[in-house]
Tab-separated table of C-alpha atoms in Angstrom:
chain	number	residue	atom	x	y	z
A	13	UNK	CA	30.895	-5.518	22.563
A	14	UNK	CA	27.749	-6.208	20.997
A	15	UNK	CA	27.499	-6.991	17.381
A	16	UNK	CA	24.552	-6.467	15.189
A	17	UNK	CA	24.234	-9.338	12.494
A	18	UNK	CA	23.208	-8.673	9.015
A	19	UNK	CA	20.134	-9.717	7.266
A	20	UNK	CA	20.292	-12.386	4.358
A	21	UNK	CA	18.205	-10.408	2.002
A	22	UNK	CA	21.181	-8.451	1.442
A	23	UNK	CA	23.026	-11.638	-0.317
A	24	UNK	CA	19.968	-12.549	-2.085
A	25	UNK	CA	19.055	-9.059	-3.755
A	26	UNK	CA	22.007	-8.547	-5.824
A	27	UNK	CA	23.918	-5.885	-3.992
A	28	UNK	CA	27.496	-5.583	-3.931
A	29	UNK	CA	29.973	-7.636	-2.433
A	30	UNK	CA	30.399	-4.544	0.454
A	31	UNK	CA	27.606	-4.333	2.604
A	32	UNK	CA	25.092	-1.444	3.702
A	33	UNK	CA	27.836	-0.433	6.368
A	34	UNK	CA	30.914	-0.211	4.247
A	35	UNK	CA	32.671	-3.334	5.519
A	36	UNK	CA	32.893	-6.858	3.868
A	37	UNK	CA	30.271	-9.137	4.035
A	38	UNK	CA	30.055	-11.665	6.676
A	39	UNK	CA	31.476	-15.644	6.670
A	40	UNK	CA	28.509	-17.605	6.190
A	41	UNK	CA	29.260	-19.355	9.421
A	42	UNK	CA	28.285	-15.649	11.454
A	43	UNK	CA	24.505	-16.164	10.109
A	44	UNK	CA	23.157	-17.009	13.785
A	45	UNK	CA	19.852	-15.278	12.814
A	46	UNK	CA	18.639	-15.610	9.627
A	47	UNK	CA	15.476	-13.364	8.180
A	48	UNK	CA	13.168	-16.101	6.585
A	49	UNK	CA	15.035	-18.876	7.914
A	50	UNK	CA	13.342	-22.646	6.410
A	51	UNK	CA	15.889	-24.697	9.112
A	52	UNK	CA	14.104	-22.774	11.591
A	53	UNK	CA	11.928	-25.021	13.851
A	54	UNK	CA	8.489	-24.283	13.638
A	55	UNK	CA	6.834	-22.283	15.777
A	56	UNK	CA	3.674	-22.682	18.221
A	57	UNK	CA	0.309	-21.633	16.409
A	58	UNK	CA	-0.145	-18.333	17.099
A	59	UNK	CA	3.085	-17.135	16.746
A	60	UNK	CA	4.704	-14.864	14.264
A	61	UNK	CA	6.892	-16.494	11.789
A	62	UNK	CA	8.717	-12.928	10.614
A	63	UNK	CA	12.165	-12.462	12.483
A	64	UNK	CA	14.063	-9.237	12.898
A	65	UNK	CA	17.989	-8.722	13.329
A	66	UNK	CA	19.475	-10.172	16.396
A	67	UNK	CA	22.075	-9.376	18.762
A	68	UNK	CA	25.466	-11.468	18.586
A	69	UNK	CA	27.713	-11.059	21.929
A	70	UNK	CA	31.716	-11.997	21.948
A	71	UNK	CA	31.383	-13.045	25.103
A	72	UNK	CA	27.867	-14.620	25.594
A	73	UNK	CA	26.430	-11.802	28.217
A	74	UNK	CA	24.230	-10.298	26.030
A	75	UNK	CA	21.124	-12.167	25.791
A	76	UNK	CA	19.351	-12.686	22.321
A	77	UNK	CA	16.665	-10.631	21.827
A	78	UNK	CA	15.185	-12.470	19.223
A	79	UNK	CA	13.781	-15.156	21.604
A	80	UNK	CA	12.250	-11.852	23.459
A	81	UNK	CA	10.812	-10.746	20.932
A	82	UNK	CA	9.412	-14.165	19.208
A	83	UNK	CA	7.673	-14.746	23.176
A	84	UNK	CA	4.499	-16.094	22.849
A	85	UNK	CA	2.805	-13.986	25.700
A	86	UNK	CA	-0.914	-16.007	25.516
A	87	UNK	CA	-0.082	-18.325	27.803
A	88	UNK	CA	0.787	-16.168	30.839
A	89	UNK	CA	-1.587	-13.291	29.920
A	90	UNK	CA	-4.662	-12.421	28.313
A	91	UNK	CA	-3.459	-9.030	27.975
A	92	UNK	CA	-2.677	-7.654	24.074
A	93	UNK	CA	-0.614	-5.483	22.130
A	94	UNK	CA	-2.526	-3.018	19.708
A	95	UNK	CA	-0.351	-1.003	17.515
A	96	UNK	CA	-2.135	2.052	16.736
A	97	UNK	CA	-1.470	3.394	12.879
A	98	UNK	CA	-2.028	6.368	11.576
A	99	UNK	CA	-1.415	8.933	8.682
A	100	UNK	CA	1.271	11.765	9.694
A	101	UNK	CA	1.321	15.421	8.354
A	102	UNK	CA	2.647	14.798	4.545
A	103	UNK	CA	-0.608	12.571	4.192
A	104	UNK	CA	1.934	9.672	2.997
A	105	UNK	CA	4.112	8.687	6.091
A	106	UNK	CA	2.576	6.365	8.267
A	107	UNK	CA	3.734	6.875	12.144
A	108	UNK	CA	2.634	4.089	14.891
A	109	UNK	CA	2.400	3.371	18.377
A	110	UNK	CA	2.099	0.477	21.527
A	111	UNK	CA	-0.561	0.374	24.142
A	112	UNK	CA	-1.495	-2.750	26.040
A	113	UNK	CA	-5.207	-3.590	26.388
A	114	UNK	CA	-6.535	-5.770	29.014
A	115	UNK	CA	-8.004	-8.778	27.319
A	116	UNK	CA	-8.458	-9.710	23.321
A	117	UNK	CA	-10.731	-7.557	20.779
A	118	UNK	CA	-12.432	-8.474	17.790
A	119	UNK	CA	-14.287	-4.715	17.062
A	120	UNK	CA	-12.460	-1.433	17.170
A	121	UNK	CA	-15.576	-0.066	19.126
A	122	UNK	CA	-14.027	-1.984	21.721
A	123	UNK	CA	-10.779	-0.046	21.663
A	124	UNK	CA	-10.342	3.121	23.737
A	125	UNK	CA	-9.368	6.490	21.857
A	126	UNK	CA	-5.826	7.767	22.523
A	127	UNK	CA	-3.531	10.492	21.663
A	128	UNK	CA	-0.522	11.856	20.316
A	129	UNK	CA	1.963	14.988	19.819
A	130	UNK	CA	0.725	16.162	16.550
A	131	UNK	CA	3.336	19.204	16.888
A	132	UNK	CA	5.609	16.103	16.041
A	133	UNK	CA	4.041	15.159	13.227
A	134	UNK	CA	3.359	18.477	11.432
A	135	UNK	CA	-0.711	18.139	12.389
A	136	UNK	CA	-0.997	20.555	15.436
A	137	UNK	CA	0.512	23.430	16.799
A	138	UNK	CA	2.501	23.319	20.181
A	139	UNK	CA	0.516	25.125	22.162
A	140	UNK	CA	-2.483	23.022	21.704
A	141	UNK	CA	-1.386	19.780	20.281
A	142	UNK	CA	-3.481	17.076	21.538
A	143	UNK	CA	-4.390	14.937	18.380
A	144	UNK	CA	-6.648	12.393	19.156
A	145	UNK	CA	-6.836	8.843	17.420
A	146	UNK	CA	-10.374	6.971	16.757
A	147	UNK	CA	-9.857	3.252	16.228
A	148	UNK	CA	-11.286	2.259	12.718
A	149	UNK	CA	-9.736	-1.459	11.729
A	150	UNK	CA	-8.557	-3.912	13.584
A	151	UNK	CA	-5.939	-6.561	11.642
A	152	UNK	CA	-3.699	-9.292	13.302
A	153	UNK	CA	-0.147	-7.996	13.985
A	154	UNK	CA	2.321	-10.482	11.733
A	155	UNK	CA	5.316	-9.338	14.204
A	156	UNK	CA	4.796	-10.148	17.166
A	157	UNK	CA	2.002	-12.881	16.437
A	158	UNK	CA	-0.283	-14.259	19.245
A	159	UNK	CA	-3.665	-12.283	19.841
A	160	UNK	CA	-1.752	-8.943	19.291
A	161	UNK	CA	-3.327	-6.151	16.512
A	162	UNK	CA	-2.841	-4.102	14.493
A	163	UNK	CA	-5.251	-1.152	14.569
A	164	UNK	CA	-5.875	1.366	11.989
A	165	UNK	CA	-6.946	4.608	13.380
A	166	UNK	CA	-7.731	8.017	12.197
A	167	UNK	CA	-7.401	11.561	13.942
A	168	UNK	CA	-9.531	13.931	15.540
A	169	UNK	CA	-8.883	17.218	17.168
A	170	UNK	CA	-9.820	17.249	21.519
A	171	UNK	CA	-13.596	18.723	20.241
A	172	UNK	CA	-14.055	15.888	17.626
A	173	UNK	CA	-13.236	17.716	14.161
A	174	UNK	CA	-11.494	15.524	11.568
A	175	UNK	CA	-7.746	17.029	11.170
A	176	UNK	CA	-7.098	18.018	7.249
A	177	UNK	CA	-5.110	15.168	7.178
A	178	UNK	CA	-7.984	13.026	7.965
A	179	UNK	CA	-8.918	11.581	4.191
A	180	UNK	CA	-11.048	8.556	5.560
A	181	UNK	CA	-13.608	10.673	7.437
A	182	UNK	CA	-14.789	12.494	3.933
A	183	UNK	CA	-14.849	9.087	2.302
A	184	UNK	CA	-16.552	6.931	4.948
A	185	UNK	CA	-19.326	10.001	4.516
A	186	UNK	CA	-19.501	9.118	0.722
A	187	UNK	CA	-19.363	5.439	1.564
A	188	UNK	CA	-22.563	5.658	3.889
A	189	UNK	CA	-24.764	7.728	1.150
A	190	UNK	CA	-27.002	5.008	0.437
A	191	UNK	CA	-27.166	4.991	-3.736
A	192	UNK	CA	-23.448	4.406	-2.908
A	193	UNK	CA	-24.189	1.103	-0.526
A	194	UNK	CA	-26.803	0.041	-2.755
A	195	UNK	CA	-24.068	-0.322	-5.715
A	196	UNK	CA	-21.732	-2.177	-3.321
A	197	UNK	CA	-18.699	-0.498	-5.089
A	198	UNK	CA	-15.821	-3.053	-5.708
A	199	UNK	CA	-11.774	-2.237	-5.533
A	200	UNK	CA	-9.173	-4.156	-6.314
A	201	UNK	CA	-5.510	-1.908	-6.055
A	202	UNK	CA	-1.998	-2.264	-7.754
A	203	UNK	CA	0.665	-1.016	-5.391
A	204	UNK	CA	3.811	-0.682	-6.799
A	205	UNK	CA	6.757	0.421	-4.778
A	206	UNK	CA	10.837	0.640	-5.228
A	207	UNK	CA	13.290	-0.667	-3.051
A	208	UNK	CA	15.998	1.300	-2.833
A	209	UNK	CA	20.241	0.505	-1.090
A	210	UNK	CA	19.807	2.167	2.567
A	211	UNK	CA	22.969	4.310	2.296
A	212	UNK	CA	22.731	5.805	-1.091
A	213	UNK	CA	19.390	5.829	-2.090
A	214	UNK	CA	19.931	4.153	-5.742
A	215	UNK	CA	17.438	0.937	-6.261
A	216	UNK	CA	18.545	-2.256	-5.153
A	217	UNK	CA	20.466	-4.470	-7.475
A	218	UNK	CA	21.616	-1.572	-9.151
A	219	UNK	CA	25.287	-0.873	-9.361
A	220	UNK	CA	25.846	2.322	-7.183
A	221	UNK	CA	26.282	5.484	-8.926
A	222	UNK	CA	25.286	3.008	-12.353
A	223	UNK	CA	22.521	1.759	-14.357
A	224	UNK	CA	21.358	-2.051	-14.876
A	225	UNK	CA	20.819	-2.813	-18.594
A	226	UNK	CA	17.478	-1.820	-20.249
A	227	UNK	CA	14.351	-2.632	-19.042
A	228	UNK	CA	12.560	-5.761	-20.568
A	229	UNK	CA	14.536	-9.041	-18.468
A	230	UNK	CA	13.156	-7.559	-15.509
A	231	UNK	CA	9.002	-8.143	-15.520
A	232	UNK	CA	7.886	-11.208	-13.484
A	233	UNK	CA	11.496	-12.148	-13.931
A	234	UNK	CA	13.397	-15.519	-12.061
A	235	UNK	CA	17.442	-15.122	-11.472
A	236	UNK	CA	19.700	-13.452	-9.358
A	237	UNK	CA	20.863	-10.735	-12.413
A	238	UNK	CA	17.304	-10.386	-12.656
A	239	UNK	CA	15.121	-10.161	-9.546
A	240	UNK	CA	16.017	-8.097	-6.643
A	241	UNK	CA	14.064	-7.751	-3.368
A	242	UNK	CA	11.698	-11.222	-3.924
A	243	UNK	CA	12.165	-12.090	-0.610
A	244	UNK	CA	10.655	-8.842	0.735
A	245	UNK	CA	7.769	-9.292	-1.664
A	246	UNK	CA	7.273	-13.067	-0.118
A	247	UNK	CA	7.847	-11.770	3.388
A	248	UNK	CA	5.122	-9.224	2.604
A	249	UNK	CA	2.629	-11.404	1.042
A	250	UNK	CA	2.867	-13.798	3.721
A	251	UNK	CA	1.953	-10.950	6.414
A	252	UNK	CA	-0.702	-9.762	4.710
A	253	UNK	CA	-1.993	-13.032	4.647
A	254	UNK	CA	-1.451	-13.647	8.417
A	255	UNK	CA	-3.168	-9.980	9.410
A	256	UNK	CA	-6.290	-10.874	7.222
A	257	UNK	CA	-5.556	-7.689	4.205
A	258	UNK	CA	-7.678	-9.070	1.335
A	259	UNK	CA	-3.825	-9.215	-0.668
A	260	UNK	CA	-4.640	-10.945	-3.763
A	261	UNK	CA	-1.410	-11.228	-5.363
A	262	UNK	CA	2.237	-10.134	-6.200
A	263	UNK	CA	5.053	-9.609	-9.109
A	264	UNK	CA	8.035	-8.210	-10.116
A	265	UNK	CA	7.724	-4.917	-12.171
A	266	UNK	CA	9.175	-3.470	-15.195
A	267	UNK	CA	11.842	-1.802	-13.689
A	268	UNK	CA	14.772	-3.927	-11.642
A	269	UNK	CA	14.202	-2.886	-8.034
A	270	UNK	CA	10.478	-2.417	-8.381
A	271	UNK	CA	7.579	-4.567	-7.376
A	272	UNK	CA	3.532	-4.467	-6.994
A	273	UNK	CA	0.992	-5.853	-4.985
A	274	UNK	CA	-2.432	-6.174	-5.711
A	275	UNK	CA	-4.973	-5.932	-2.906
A	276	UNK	CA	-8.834	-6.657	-3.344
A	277	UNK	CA	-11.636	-7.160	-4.337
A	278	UNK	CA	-12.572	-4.808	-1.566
A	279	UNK	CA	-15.593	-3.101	-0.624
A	280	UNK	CA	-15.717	0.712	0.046
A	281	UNK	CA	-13.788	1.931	2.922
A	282	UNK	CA	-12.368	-1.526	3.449
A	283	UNK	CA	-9.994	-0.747	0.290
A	284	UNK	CA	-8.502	2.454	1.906
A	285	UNK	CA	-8.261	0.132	5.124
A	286	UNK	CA	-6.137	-2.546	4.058
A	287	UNK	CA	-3.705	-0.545	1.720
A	288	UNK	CA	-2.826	1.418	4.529
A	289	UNK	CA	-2.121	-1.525	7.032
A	290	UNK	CA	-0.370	-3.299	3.626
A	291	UNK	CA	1.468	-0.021	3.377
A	292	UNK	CA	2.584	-0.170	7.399
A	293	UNK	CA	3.630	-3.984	7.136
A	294	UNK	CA	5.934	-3.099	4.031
A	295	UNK	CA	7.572	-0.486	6.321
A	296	UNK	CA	8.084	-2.370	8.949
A	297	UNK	CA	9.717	-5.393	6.919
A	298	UNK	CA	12.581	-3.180	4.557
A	299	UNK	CA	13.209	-1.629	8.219
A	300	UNK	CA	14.098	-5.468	9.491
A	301	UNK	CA	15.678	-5.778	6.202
A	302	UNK	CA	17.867	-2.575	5.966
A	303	UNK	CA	16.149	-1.550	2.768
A	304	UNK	CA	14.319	1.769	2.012
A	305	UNK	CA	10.887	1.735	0.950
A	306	UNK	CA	10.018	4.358	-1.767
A	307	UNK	CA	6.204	5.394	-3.068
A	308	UNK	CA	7.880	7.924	-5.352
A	309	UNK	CA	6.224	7.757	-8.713
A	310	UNK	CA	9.452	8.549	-10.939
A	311	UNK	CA	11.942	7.279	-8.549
A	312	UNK	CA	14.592	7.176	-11.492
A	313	UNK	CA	14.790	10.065	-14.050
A	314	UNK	CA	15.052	8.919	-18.071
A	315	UNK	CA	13.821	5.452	-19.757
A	316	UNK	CA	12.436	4.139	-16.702
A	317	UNK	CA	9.185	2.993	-15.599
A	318	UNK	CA	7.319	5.139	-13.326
A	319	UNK	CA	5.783	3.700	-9.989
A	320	UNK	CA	1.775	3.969	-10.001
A	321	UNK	CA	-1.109	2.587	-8.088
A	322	UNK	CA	-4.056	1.569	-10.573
A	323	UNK	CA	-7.812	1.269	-9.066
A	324	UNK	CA	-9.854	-1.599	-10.431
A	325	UNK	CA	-13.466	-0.236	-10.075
A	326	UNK	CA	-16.599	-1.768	-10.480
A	327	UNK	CA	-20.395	-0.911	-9.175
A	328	UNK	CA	-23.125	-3.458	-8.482
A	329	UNK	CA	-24.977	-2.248	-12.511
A	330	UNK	CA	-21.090	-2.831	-14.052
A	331	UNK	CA	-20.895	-6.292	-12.866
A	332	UNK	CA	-24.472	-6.854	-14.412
A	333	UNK	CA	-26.088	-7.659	-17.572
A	334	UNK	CA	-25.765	-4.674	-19.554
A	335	UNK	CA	-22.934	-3.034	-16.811
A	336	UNK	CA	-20.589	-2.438	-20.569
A	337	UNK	CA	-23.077	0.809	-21.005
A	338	UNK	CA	-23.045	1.618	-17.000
A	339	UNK	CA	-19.111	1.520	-17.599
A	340	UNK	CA	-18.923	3.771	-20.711
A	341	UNK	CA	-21.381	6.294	-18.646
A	342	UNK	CA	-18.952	6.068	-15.689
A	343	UNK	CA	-16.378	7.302	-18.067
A	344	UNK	CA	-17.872	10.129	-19.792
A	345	UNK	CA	-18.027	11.286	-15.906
A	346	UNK	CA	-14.324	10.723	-15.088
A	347	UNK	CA	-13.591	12.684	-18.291
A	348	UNK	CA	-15.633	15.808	-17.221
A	349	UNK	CA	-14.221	15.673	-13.959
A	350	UNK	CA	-10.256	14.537	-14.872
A	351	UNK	CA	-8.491	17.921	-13.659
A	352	UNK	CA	-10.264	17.573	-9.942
A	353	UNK	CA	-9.364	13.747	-10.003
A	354	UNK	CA	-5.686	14.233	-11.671
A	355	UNK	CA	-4.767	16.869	-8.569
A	356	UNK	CA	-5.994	14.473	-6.431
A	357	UNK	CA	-3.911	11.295	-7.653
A	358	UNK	CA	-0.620	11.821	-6.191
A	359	UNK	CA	2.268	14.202	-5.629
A	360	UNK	CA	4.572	14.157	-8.322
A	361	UNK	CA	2.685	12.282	-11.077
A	362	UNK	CA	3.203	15.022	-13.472
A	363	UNK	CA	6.862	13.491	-13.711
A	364	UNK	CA	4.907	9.829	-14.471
A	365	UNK	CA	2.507	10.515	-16.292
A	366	UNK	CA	3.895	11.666	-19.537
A	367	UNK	CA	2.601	9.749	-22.578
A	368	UNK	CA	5.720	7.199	-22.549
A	369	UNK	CA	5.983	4.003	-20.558
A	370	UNK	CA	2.417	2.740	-20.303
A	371	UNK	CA	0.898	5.994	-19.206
A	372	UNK	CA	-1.671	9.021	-20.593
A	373	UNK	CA	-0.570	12.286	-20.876
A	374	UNK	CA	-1.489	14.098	-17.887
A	375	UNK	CA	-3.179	16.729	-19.704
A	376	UNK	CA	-5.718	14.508	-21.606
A	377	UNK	CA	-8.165	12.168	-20.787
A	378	UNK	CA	-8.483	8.593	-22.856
A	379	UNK	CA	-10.010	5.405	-22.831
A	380	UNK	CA	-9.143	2.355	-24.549
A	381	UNK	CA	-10.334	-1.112	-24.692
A	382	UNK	CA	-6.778	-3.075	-23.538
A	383	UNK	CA	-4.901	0.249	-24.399
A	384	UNK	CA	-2.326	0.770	-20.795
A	385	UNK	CA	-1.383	3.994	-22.864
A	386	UNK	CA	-4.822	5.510	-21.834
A	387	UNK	CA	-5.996	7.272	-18.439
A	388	UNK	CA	-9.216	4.409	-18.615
A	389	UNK	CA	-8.262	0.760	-19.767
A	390	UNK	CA	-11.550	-1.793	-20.166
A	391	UNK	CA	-10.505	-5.405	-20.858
A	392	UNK	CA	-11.126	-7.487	-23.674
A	393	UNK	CA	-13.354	-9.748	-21.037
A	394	UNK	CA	-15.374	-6.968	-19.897
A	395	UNK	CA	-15.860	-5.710	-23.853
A	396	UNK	CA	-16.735	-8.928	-24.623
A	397	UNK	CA	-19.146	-10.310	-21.965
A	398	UNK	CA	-20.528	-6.729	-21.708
A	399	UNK	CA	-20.161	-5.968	-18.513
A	400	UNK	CA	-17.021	-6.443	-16.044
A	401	UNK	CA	-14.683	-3.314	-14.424
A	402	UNK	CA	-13.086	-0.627	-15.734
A	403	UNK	CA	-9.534	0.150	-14.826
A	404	UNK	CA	-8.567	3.890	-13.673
A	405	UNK	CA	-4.751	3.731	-14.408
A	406	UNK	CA	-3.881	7.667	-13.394
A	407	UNK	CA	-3.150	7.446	-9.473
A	408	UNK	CA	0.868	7.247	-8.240
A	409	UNK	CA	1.874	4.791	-6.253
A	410	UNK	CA	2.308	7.561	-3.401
A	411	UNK	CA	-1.940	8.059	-3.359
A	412	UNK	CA	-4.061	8.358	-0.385
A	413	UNK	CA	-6.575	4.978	-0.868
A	414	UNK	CA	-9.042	7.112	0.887
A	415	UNK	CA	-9.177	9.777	-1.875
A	416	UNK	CA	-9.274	7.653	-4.851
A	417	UNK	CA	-11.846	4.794	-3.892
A	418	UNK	CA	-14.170	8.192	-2.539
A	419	UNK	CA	-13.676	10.061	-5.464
A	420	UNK	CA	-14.489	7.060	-7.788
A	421	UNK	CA	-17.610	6.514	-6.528
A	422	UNK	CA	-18.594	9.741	-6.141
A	423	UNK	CA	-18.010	11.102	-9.482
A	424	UNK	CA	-19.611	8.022	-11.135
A	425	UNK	CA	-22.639	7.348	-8.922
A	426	UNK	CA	-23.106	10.624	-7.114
A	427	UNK	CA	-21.922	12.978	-9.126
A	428	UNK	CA	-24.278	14.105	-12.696
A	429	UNK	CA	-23.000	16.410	-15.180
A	430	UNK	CA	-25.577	18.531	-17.321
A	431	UNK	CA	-26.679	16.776	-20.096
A	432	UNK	CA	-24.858	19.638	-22.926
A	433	UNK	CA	-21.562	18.748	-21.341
A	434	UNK	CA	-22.052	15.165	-21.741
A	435	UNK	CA	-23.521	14.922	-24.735
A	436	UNK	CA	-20.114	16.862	-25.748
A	437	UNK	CA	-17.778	14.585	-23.982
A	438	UNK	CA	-19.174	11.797	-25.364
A	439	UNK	CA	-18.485	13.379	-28.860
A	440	UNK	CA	-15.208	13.948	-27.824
A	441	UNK	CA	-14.519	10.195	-26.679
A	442	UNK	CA	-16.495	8.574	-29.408
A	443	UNK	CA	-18.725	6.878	-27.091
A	444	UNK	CA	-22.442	6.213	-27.944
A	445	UNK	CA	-24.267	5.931	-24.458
């Protein structure tokens, strides 16, 4: 009888003394295969360092497949791996799938186009259902290590025709108009996410069916009453790392159970890129770790932080002498345009963006200068060396990348409003441009 062993993170993210299953945790001594194992000998170069749940036999006959699975194939073959991602029919789940390639790529041009079911995914009728992926970024594959990829793709009907799904083909067009490549448009994201108990969907850490205490120990917090999920966090950082996502740093969040990444500086479509392969890698590791990944934006109901996913924007004139009065233009154009950007942002962010914890109403537009109450925050560095990045803090966490970098740049470099309704919103805000 084969046994499946259970993953340490589950005695190191304050859950229960009964595990995801029901049962009573296991004897220390039963830990044959441990998640982010230090005692573990080191493997060759090349190799992935991330382990998943093993198989324990009574009887020795069945054999482990974590030494199948940690194979380092490079040796014996120069064939690859590629795990092609893409973007399913909700436009937030993210479905995947194995091909083997002859030899080693550096270039997606060099990857052939494939297919899929997209009746199985909500993107394409059954009687004609053909949905056909176009390689787009390549990133090394953190799981099973070696010269395997990770390729982010997105999807095309048999003729050629982006899918509606398809957000990155609209934004790689506003990423190739040239005022927009002449600006070289800067990114730098805030994912925040929620871990949640597999079974019963309540945030890990929490007591089930219970709340923690009030928020305030929790932010950037050390302890085991304190922090739940870090080594997910770690596990994720260090895959980003390995599969070359511009990740540019990590912490704890407000809420017990919650966490962010940041990703960037990134350049145009590259930012949509690498959240979405960031996004994939978190998937896969709370699967290996038999904890549920949420992007909901109000996981929790009542006095409890929301989950968002601010942009960090800046253009080539912002980052200038003189960029403070490029910035204050750019936001007399978000203003005008808030409604199209605010339906845009996120399903669900009506239910985050309320006013209360570190959010702007939904229904108005703000700035501030360090204000995180406001839809626009500027820092004090940027007011203060007069020029710098402004910070859009409206998008959920559950956003399409695509949509929000594209619709950045194009209301502030491509888009012009007429000069009456500027000269009103700028009334409005109090800004002198």
């Amino acid at each position: 009888m084969a046994k499946v062993m259970m993953s340490p993170v589950q005695c190191r993210t304050g859950l229960p003394s009964k595990s995801f299953l029901g049962g009573p945790m296991m004897p220390s001594k039963m830990w044959n295969s441990l998640l982010f194992s230090a005692q573990r000998p080191k493997t060759k170069r090349g190799t992935s360092a991330f382990k998943v749940l093993t198989v324990k036999s009574e009887n020795g006959v069945v054999p482990r497949l974590e030494d199948l699975l940690k194979l380092d194939t490079t040796p014996f073959t120069d064939k690859i791996i590629a795990e092609y991602i893409w973007i399913g029919g909700t436009g937030i789940d993210i479905r995947s799938k194995s091909r083997t390639i002859s030899r080693p790529v550096e270039h997606p041009s060099e990857l052939p186009k494939w297919n899929y079911d997209g009746s199985s995914t909500g993107q394409a009728p059954g009687e004609d259902s053909e949905v056909i992926l176009y390689p787009q970024a390549i990133f090394k594959d953190p799981f099973r290590g070696g010269n395997h990829i990770l390729v982010i793709c997105d999807s095309y009907t048999p003729s050629g025709e982006p899918i509606p799904t398809n957000k990155r083909y609209r934004a790689a067009q506003i990423f190739s108009d040239q005022k927009v490549i002449d600006e070289v448009p800067w990114y730098g994201i805030e994912q925040e996410y929620t871990l949640l108990q597999t079974n019963v969907k309540w945030p890990l850490g929490w007591p089930v069916g219970g709340y923690p205490g009030p928020q305030g120990p929790y932010y950037c917090a050390v302890g085991a009453d304190k922090s739940f999920g870090r080594d997910i966090s770690d596990a994720h950082y260090k895959a980003c790392l390995y599969a070359g996502i511009n990740i540019s740093g990590t912490n704890g969040e407000v809420m017990p159970g919650q966490w962010e990444y940041q990703v960037g500086p990134s350049v145009g479509i590259e930012a949509g890129d690498h959240i979405w392969c960031s996004r994939y890698i978190l998937e896969r590791i709370t699967e290996q770790a038999g904890v549920v990944l949420t992007l909901d934006p109000k996981p929790i109901e009542g006095d409890w932080n929301g989950a968002g996913c601010h942009t960090n924007f800046s253009t080539k004139n912002m980052r200038e002498e003189g960029g403070y009065e490029v910035i204050k233009k750019a936001i007399l154009n978000l203003s005008l345009r808030h409604k199209e950007h605010i339906s845009a942002y996120g399903e669900g962010n009506e239910r985050r963006l309320t006013g209360k914890h570190e959010t702007a109403s939904i229904n108005t537009f703000s700035w501030g200068v360090a204000n995180r109450g406001c839809s626009i925050r500027v820092g004090r560095d940027t007011e203060k060396q007069g020029k710098g990045y402004l910070e859009d803090r409206r998008p959920a966490s559950n956003m399409d990348p695509y949509v929000v970098t594209s619709l950045l740049a194009e209301t502030t470099l491509l888009w012009q409003p007429t000069l009456e309704a500027e000269a009103l919103a700028a009334k409005e805000l109090q800004l002198q441009v």
